[in-house]
Coordinates of N, CA, C and O in Angstrom, one line a residue:
X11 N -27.0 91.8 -1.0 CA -26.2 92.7 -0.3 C -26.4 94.2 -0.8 O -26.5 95.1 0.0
X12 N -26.6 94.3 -2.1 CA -27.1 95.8 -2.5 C -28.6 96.5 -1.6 O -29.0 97.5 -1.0
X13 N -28.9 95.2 -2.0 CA -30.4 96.3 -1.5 C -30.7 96.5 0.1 O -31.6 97.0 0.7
X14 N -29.5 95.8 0.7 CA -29.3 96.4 2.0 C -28.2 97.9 2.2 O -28.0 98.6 3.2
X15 N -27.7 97.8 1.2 CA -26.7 99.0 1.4 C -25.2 98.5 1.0 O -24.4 99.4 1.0
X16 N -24.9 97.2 0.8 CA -23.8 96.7 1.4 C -22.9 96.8 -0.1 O -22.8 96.0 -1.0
X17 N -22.0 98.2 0.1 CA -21.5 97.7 -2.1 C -20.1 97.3 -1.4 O -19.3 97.3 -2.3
X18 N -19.7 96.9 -0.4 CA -18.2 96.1 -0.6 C -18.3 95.2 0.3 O -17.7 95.2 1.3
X19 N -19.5 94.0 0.0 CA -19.5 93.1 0.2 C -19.9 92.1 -0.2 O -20.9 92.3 -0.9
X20 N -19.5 90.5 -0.2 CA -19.7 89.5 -1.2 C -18.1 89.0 -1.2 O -17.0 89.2 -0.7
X21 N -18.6 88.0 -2.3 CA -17.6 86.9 -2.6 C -16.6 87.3 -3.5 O -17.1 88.0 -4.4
X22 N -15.5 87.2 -3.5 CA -14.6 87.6 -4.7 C -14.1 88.6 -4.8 O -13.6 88.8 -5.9
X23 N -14.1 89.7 -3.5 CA -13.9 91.2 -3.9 C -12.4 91.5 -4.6 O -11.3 91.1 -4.6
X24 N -13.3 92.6 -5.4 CA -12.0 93.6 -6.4 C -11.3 93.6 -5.7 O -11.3 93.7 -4.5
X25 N -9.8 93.4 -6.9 CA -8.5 93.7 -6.2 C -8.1 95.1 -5.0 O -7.2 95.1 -4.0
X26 N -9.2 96.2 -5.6 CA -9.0 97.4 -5.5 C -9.5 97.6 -3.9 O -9.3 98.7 -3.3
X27 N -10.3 96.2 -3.4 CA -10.7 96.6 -2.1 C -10.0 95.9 -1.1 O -10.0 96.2 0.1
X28 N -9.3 94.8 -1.4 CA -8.6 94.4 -0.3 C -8.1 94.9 0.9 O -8.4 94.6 2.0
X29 N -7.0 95.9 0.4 CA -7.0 96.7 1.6 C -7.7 96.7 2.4 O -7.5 96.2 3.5
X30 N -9.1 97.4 1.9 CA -10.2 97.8 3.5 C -10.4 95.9 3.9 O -10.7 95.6 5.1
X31 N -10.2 95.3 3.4 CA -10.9 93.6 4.0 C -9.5 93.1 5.1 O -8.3 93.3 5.0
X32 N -10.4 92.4 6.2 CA -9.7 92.0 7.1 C -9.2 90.4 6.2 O -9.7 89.5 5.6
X33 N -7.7 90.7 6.8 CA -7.3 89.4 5.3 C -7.5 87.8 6.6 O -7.4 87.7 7.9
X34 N -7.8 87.1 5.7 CA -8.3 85.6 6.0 C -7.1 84.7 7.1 O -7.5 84.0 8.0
X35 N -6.0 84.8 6.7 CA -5.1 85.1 7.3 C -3.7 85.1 7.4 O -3.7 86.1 6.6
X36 N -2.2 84.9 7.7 CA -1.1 86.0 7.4 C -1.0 85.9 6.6 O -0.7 87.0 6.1
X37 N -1.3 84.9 5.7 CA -0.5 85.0 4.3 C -1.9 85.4 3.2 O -1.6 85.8 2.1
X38 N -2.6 85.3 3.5 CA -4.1 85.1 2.2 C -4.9 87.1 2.6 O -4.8 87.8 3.6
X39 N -5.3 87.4 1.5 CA -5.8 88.5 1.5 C -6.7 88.9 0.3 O -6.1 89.2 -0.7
X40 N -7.9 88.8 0.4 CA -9.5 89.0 0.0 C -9.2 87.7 -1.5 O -9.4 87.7 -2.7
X41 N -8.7 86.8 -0.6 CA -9.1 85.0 -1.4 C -9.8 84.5 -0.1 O -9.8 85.2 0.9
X42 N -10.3 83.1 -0.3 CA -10.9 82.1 0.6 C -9.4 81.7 1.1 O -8.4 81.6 0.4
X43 N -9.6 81.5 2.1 CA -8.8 80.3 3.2 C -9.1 79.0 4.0 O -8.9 78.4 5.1
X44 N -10.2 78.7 2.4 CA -10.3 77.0 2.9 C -10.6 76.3 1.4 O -11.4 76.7 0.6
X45 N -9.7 75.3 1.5 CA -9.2 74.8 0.4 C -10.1 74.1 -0.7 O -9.9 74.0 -1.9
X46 N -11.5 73.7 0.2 CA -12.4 73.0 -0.8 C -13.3 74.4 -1.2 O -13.7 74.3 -2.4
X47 N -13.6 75.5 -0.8 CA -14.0 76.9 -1.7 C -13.2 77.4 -2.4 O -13.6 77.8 -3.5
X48 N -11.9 77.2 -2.0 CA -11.3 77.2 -3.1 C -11.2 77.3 -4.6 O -11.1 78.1 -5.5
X49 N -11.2 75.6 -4.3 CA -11.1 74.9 -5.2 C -12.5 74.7 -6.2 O -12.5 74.2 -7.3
X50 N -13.7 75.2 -5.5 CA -15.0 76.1 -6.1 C -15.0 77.1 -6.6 O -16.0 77.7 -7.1
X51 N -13.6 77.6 -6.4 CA -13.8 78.8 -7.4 C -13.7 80.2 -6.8 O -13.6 81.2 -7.4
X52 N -13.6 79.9 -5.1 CA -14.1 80.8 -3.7 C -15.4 81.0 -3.8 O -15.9 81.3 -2.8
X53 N -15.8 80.9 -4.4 CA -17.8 80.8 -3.8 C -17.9 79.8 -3.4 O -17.5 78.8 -4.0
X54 N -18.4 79.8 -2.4 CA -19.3 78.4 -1.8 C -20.1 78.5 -0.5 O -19.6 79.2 0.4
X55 N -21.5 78.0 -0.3 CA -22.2 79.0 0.7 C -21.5 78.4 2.5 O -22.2 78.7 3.4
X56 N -20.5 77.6 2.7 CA -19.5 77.6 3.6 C -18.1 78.2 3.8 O -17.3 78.2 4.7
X57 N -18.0 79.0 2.4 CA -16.9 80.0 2.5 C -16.9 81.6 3.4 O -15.9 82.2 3.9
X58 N -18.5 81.9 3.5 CA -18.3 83.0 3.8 C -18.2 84.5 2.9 O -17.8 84.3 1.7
X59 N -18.6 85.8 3.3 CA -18.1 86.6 2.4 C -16.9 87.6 3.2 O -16.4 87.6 4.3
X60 N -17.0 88.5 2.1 CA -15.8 89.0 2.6 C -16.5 90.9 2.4 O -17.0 91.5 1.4
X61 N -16.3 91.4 3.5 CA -16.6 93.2 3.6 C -15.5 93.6 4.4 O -14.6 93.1 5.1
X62 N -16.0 95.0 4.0 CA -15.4 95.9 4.9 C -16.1 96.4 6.2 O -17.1 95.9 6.6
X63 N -15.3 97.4 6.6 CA -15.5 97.5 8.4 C -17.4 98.8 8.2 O -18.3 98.8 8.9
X64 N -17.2 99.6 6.8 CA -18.5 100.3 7.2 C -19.3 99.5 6.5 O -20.4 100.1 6.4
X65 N -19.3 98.4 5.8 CA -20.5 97.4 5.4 C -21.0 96.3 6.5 O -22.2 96.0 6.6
X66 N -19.9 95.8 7.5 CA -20.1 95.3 8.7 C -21.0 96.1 9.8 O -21.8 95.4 10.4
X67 N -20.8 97.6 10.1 CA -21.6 98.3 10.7 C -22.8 98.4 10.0 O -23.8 98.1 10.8
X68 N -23.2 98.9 8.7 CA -24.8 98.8 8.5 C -25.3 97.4 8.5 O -26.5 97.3 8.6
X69 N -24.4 96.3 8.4 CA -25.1 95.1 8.9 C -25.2 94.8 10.1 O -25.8 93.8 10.2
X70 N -24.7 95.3 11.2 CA -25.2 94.7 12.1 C -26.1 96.0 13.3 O -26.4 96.0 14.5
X71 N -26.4 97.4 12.0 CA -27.4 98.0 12.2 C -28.6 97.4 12.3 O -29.1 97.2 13.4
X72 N -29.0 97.0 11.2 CA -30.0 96.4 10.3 C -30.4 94.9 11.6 O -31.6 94.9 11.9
X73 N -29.7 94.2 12.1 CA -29.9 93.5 12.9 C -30.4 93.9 14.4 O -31.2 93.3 15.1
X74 N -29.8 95.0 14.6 CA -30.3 95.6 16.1 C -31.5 96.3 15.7 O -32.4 96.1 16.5
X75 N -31.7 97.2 14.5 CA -33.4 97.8 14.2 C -33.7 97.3 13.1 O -34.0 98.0 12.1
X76 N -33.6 96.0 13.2 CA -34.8 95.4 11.8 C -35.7 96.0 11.4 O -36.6 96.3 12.2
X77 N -35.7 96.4 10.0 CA -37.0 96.3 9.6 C -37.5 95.1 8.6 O -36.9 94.1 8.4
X78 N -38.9 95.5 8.1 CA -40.0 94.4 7.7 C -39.0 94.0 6.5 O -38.7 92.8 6.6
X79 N -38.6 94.3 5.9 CA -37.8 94.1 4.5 C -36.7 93.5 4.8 O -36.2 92.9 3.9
X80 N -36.1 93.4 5.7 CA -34.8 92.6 6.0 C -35.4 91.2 6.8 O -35.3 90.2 6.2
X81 N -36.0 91.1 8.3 CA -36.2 90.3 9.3 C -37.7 90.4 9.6 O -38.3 91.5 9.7
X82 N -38.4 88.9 9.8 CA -39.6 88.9 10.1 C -39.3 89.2 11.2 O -38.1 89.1 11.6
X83 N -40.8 89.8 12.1 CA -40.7 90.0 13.8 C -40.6 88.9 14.5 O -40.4 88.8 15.7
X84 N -40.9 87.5 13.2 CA -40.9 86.0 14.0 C -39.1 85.4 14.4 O -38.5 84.7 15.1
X85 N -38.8 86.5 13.1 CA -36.8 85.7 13.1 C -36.6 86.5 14.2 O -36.3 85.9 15.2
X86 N -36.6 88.2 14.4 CA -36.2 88.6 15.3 C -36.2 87.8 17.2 O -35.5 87.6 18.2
X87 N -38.0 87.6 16.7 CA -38.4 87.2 18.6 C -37.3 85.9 18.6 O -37.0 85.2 19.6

């Protein structure tokens, strides 16, 4: 996630960022909301990560103008 740009995103975010994170849901906010990631600890590569709204926009920059360093021209076609 760094070397795309992305510094408030990933697994586990600081308390300090929740706020900006869309919480998981009514009751849960920047934890997992599924019980076996959980219970991993919240890492798990079926948990998901968790960002905010301008880490979400340079990722799905990066998707519409791939470059060579992110997406082969083979993943894009």
């Amino acid at each position: 996630f760094e070397r795309l740009g992305l510094n408030h995103t990933g697994y586990l975010p600081a308390r300090a960022l929740w706020p900006a994170i869309a919480p998981v849901s009514r009751h849960r906010q920047g934890v997992v909301d599924d019980g076996n990631a959980f219970a991993m600890g919240g890492i798990s590569g079926h948990a998901g990560v968790f960002t905010d709204v301008r880490d979400a926009a340079r990722l799905t920059q990066r998707w519409l103008a791939p470059a060579p360093d992110f997406l082969s021209a083979a993943t894009v076609a």
